[in-house]
Coordinates of C-alpha atoms in Angstrom, one line a residue:
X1 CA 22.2 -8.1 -7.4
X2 CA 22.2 -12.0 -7.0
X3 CA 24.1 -14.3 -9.1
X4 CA 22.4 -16.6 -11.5
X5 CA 24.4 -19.8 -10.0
X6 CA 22.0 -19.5 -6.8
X7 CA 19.2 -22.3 -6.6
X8 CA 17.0 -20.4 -4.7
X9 CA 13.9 -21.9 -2.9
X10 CA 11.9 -19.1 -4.8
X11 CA 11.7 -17.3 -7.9
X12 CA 10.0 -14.1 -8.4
X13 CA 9.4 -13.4 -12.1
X14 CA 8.5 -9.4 -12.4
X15 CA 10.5 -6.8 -10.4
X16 CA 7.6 -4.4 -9.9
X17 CA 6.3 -2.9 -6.8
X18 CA 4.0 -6.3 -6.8
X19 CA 6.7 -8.7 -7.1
X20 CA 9.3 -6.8 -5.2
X21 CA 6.8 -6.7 -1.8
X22 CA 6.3 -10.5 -2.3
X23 CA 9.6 -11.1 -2.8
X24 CA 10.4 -9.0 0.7
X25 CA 7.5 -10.6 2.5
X26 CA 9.1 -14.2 1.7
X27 CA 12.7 -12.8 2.8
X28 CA 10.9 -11.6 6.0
X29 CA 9.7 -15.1 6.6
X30 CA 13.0 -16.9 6.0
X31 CA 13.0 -17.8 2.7
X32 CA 15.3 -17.7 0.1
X33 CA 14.0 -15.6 -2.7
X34 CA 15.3 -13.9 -5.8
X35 CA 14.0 -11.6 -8.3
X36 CA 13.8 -11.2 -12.6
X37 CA 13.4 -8.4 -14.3
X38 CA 15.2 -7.0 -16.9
X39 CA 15.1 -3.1 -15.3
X40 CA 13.3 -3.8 -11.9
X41 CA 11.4 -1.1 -10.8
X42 CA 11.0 0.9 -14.1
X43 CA 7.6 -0.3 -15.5
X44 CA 3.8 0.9 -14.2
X45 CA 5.3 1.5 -10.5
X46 CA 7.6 4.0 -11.9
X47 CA 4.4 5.9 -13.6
X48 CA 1.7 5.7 -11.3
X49 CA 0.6 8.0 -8.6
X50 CA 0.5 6.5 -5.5
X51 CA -2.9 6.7 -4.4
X52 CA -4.2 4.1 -2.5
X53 CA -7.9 5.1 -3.2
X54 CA -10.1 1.6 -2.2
X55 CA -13.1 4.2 -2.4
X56 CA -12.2 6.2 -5.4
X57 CA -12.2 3.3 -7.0
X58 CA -14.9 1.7 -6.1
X59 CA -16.9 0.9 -9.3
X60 CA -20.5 -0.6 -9.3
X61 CA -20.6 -4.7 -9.9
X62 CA -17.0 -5.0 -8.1
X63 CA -18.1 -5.9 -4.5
X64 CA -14.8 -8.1 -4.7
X65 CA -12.7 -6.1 -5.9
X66 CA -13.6 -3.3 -3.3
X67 CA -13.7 -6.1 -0.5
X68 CA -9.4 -6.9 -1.5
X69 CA -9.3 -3.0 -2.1
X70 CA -10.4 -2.6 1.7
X71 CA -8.4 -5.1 3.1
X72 CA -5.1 -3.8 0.9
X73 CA -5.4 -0.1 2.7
X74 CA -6.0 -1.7 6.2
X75 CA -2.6 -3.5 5.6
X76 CA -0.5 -0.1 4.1
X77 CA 0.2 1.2 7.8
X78 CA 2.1 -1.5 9.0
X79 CA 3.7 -1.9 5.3
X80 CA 4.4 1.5 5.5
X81 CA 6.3 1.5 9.1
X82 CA 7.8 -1.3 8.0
X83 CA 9.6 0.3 5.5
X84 CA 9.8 3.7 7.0
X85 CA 6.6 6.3 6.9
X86 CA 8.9 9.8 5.8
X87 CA 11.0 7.5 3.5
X88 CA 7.9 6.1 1.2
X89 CA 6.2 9.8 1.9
X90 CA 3.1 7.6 3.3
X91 CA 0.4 10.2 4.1
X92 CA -3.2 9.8 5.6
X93 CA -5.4 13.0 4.7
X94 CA -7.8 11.3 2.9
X95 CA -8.9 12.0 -1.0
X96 CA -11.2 14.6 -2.6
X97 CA -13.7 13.8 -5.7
X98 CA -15.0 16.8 -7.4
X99 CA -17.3 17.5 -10.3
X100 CA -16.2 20.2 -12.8
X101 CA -20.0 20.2 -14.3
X102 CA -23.7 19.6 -13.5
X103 CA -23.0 16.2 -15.6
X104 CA -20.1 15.2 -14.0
X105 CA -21.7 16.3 -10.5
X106 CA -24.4 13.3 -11.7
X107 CA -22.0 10.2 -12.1
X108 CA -20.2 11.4 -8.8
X109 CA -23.9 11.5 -7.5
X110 CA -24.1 8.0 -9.2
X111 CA -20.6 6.9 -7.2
X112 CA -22.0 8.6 -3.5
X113 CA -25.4 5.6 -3.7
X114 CA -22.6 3.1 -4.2
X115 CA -20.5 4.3 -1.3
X116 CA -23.7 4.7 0.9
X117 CA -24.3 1.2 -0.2
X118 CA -21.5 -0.5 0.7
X119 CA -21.6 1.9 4.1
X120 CA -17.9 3.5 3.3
X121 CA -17.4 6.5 5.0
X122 CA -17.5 9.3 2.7
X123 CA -18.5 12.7 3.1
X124 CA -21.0 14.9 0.0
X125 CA -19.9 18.5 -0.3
X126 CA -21.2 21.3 -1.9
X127 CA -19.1 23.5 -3.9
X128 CA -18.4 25.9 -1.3
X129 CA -17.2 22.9 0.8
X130 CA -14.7 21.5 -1.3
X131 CA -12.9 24.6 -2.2
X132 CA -12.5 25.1 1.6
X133 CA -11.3 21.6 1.6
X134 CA -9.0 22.3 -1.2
X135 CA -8.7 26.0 -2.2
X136 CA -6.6 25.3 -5.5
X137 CA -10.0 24.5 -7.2
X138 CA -11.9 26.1 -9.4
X139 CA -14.5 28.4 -8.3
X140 CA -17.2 26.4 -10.4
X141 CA -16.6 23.2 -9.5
X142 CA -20.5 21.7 -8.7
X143 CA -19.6 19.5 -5.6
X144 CA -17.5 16.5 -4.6
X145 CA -17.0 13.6 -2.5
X146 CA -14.5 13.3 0.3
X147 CA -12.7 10.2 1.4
X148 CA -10.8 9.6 4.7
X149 CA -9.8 6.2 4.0
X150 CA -8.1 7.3 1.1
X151 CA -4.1 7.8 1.2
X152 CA -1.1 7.6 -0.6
X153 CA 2.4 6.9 -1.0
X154 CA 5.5 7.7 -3.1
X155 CA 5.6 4.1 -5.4
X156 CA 9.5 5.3 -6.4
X157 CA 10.7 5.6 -3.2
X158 CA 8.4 2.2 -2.2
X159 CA 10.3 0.8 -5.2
X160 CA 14.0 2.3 -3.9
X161 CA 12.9 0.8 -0.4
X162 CA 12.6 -2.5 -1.3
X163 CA 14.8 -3.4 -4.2
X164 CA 17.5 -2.6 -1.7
X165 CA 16.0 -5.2 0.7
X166 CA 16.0 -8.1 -1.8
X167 CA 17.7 -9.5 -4.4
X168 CA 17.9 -8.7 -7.9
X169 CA 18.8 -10.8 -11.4
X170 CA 18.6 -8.3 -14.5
X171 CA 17.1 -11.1 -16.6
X172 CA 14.0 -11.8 -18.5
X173 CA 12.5 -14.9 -18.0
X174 CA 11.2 -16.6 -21.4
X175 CA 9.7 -19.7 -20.1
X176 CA 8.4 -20.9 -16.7
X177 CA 7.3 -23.9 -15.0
X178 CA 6.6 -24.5 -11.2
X179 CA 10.0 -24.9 -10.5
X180 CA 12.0 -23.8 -12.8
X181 CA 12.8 -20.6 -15.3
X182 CA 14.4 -20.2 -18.4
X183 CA 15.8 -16.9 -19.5
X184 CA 16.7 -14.6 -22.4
X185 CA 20.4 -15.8 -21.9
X186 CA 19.8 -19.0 -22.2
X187 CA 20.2 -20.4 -18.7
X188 CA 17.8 -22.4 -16.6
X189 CA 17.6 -21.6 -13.3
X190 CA 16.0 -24.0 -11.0
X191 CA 14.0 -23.5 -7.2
X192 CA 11.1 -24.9 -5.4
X193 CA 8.7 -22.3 -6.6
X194 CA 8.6 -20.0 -8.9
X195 CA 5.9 -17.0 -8.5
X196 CA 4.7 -14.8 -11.7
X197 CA 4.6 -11.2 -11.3
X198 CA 4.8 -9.9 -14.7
X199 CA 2.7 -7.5 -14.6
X200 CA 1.3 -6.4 -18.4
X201 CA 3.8 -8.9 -19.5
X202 CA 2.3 -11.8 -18.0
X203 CA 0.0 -13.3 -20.6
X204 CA 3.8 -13.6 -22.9
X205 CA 4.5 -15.8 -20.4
X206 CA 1.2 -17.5 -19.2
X207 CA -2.3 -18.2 -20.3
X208 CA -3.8 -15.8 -18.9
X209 CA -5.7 -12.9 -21.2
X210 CA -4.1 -10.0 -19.3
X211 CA -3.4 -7.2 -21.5
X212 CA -1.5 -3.9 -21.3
X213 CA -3.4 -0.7 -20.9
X214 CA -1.4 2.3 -21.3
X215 CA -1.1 4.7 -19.1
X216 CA 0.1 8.7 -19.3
X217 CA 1.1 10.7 -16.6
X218 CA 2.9 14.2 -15.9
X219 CA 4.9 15.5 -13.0
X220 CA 4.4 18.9 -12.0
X221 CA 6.8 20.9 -9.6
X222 CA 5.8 23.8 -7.2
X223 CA 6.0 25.3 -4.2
X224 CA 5.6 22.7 -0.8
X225 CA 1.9 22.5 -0.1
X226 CA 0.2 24.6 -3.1
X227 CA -1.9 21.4 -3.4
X228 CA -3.4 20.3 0.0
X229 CA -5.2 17.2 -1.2
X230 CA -4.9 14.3 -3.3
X231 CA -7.6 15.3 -5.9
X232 CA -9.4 13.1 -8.8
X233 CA -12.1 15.1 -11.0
X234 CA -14.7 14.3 -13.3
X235 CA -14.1 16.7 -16.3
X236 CA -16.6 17.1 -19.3
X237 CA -17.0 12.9 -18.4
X238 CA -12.9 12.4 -18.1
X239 CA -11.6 11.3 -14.8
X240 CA -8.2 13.4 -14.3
X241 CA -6.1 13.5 -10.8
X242 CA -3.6 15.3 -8.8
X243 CA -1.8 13.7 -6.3
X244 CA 0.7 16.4 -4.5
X245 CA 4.2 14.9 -2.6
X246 CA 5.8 16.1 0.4
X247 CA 8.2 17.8 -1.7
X248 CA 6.2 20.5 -3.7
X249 CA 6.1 17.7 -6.6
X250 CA 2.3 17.1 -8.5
X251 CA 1.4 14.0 -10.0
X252 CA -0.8 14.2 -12.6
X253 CA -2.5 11.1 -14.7
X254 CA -3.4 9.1 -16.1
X255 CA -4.7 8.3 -19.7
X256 CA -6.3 4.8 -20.3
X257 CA -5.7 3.5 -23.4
X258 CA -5.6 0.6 -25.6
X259 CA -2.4 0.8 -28.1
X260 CA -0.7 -2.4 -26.9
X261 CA 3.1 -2.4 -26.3
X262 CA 3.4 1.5 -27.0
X263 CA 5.3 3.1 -24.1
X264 CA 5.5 6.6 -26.5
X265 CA 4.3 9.7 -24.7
X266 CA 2.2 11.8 -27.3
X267 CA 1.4 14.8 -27.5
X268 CA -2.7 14.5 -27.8
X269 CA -2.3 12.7 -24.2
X270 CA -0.3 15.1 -22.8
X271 CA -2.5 18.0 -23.6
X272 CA -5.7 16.1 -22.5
X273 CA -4.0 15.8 -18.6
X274 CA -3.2 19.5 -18.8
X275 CA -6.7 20.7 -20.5
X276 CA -8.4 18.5 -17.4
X277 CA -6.6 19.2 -14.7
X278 CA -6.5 23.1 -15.3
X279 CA -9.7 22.6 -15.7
X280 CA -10.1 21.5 -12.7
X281 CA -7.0 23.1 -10.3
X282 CA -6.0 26.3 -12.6
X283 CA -3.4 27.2 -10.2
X284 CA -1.3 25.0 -11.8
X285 CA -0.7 26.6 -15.1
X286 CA 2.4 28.4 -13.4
X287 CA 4.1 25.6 -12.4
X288 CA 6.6 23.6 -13.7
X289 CA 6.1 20.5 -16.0
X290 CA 9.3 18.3 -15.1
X291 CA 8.6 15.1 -16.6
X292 CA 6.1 13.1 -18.9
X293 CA 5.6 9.5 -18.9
X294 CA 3.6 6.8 -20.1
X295 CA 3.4 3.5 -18.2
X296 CA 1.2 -0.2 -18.8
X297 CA -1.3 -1.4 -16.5
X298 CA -1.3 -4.7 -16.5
X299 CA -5.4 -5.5 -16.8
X300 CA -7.4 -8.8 -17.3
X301 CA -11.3 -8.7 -19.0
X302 CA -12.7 -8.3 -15.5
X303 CA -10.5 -5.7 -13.8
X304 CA -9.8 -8.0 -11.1
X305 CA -6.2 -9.3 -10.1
X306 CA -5.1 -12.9 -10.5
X307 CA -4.0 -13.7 -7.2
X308 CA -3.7 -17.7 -6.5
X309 CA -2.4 -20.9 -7.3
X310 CA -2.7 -22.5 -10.9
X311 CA -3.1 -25.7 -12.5
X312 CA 0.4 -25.3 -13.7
X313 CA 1.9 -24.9 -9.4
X314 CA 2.5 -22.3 -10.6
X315 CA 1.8 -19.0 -7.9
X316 CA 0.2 -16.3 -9.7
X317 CA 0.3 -12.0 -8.7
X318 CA -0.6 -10.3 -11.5
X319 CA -3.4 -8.2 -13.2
X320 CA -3.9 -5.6 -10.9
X321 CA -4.5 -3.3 -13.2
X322 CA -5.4 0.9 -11.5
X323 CA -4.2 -0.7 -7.7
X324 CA -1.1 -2.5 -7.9
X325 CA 0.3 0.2 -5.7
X326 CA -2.5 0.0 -3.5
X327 CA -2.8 -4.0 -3.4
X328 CA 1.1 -4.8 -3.0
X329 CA 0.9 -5.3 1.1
X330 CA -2.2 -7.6 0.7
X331 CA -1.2 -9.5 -2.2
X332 CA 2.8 -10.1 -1.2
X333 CA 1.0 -11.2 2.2
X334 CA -1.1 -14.0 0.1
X335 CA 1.4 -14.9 -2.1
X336 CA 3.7 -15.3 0.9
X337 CA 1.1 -17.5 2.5
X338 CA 0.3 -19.7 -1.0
X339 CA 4.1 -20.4 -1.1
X340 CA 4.1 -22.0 2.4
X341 CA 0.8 -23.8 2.5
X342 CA -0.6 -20.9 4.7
X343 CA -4.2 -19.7 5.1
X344 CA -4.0 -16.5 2.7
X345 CA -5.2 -13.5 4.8
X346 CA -8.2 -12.9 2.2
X347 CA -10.4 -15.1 0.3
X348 CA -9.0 -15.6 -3.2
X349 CA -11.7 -17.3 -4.9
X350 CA -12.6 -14.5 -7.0
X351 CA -9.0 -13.8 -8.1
X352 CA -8.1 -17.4 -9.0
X353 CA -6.0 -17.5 -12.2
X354 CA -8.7 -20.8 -12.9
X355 CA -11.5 -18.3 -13.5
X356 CA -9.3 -18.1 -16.8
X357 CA -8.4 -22.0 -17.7
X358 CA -4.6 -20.4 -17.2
X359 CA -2.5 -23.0 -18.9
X360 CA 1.2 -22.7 -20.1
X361 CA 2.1 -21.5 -23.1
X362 CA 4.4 -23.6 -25.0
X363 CA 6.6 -26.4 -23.7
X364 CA 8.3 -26.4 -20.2
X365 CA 12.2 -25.0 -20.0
X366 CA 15.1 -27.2 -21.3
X367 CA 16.1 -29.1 -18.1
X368 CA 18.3 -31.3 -19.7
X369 CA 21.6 -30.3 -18.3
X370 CA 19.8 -30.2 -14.6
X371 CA 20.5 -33.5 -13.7
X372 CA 19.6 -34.4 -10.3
X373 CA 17.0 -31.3 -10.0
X374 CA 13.7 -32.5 -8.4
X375 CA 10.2 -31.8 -9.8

């Protein structure tokens, strides 16, 4: 934990796996950094999954966002050593897509002309050939789609990993500016650059329409290896995964919905992840349910990130919406580069926070009592 005293030459605002890489990234490269957040590491990393699925979530009309998607997976290896492969749980054995009817079979049909394409590498299986790929499912499945290119990780240990590699101010910010923050404590801290990773908590603070989108998700526990694959099914037109740990622990997930603020896990969303995915894998009725949770995605109107300088100076890494987990190395990598007048390793023209008109909301932080602090 850092002391709010320290003038650091950056301020991260958001103390999610997207901030918290960024902030690590600039450490890495000499600078002096510091995160807010209130409860770092508790918000939409602490629910998702973990997949890092660029082709799984690939979506007609989003060349872009596949092309950052792409570029984000390339970059998770040497993220991953970085911080230790067996410590994040970082695994490489690729992503099954299966159709629980002929209907569903039809949009995954829909999904494989986008992947051909776009010249991904995927493989189209028959039913018999993904139940040998992953014998957990269901005898009636109708086919699937297999992905190589599709991995995963542990986001709570990635979280664990890096919040004890950077500092850490439990604070919320209530007003920013390029270089300074106000807080909920009512202290101004000043820096040379201040970077907003807010995540569904952003547009409070900024301009920018991102909204929350909230997210279910249930933890299953069984025995190490039931579940061989990473699996993500179409069910009666529902898209439902199952992402298995190292440990014998399934992830299960995740509800999309549109309720605002509302972190509540209910009861009609918990049953609609169970009714899908047993659907889908019924060998896991007999396992244990550990743990339900529900989680906001931060999302703006065209499911792309806002990755990039503003009008206001200030640095921008928010909106990532189904990939932040998937898009940390690659965006704490730009935002790292934004910060020191570096060439960002991808183009960020699509992801500008300008594509908005992102302007401030309200007036700048008190800086009456920093006397001496330069603009």
């Amino acid at each position: 934990m850092a002391d709010l005293s320290l003038k650091p030459d950056v301020i991260v605002v958001g103390g999610g796996i997207i901030g918290l890489s960024a902030a690590w990234q600039l450490h890495r490269d000499g600078i002096d950094v510091v995160v807010l957040d209130p409860a770092p590491g508790t918000g939409a990393s602490h629910a998702a999954a973990g997949m890092l699925a660029p082709i799984h979530e690939a979506y007609w009309g989003e060349t872009h966002i596949l092309g950052l998607n792409l570029a984000a997976s390339q970059a998770w290896p040497a993220f991953a050593d970085a911080l230790g492969v067996d410590v994040v749980d970082y695994r490489r054995n690729g992503m099954l897509m299966a159709a629980y009817d002929a209907d569903d079979k039809a949009l995954l049909d829909n999904l494989g002309d986008l992947h051909e394409q776009e010249g991904l590498p995927v493989e189209r299986l028959r039913s018999r050939e993904c139940r040998s790929r992953e014998p957990l499912l269901a005898p009636g499945v109708r086919g699937g789609v297999y992905s190589p290119l599709d991995h995963q990780v542990n986001p709570r240990r990635v979280v664990a990993e890096l919040l004890s590699r950077v500092p850490t101010i439990p604070v919320s910010a209530t007003q920013v500016a390029r270089n300074q923050v106000a807080t909920d404590d009512g202290r101004v801290m000043a820096c040379q650059q201040v970077v907003v990773a807010a995540g569904a908590w952003t547009g409070r603070l900024l301009g920018v329409p991102i909204r929350p989108i909230k997210g279910q998700i249930l933890r299953l526990n069984g025995p190490e290896g039931l579940l061989r694959l990473p699996v993500r099914g179409v069910v009666r037109g529902s898209s439902v995964y199952a992402v298995p740990r190292s440990d014998g622990e399934i992830v299960v997930g995740a509800t999309q919905e549109e309720q605002g603020f509302d972190t509540r896990v209910t009861a009609g969303g918990v049953y609609e992840l169970l009714r899908d995915v047993l659907a889908l894998l019924p060998g896991l009725s007999e396992i244990d349910l550990e743990e339900t949770w529900a989680g906001l995605r931060p999302g703006a109107p065209d499911n792309a990130p806002i990755i990039g300088t503003g009008d206001d100076g200030i640095v921008y890494a928010t909106g990532h919406y189904r990939n932040g987990i998937l898009t940390a190395p690659i965006t704490a990598t730009a935002v790292a580069a934004l910060v020191q007048g570096r060439q960002p390793p991808v183009d960020l023209s699509p992801f500008s926070p300008g594509r908005f008109g992102a302007e401030p909301i309200g007036d700048p932080p008190n800086t009456e009592h920093l006397s001496g602090v330069t603009a």
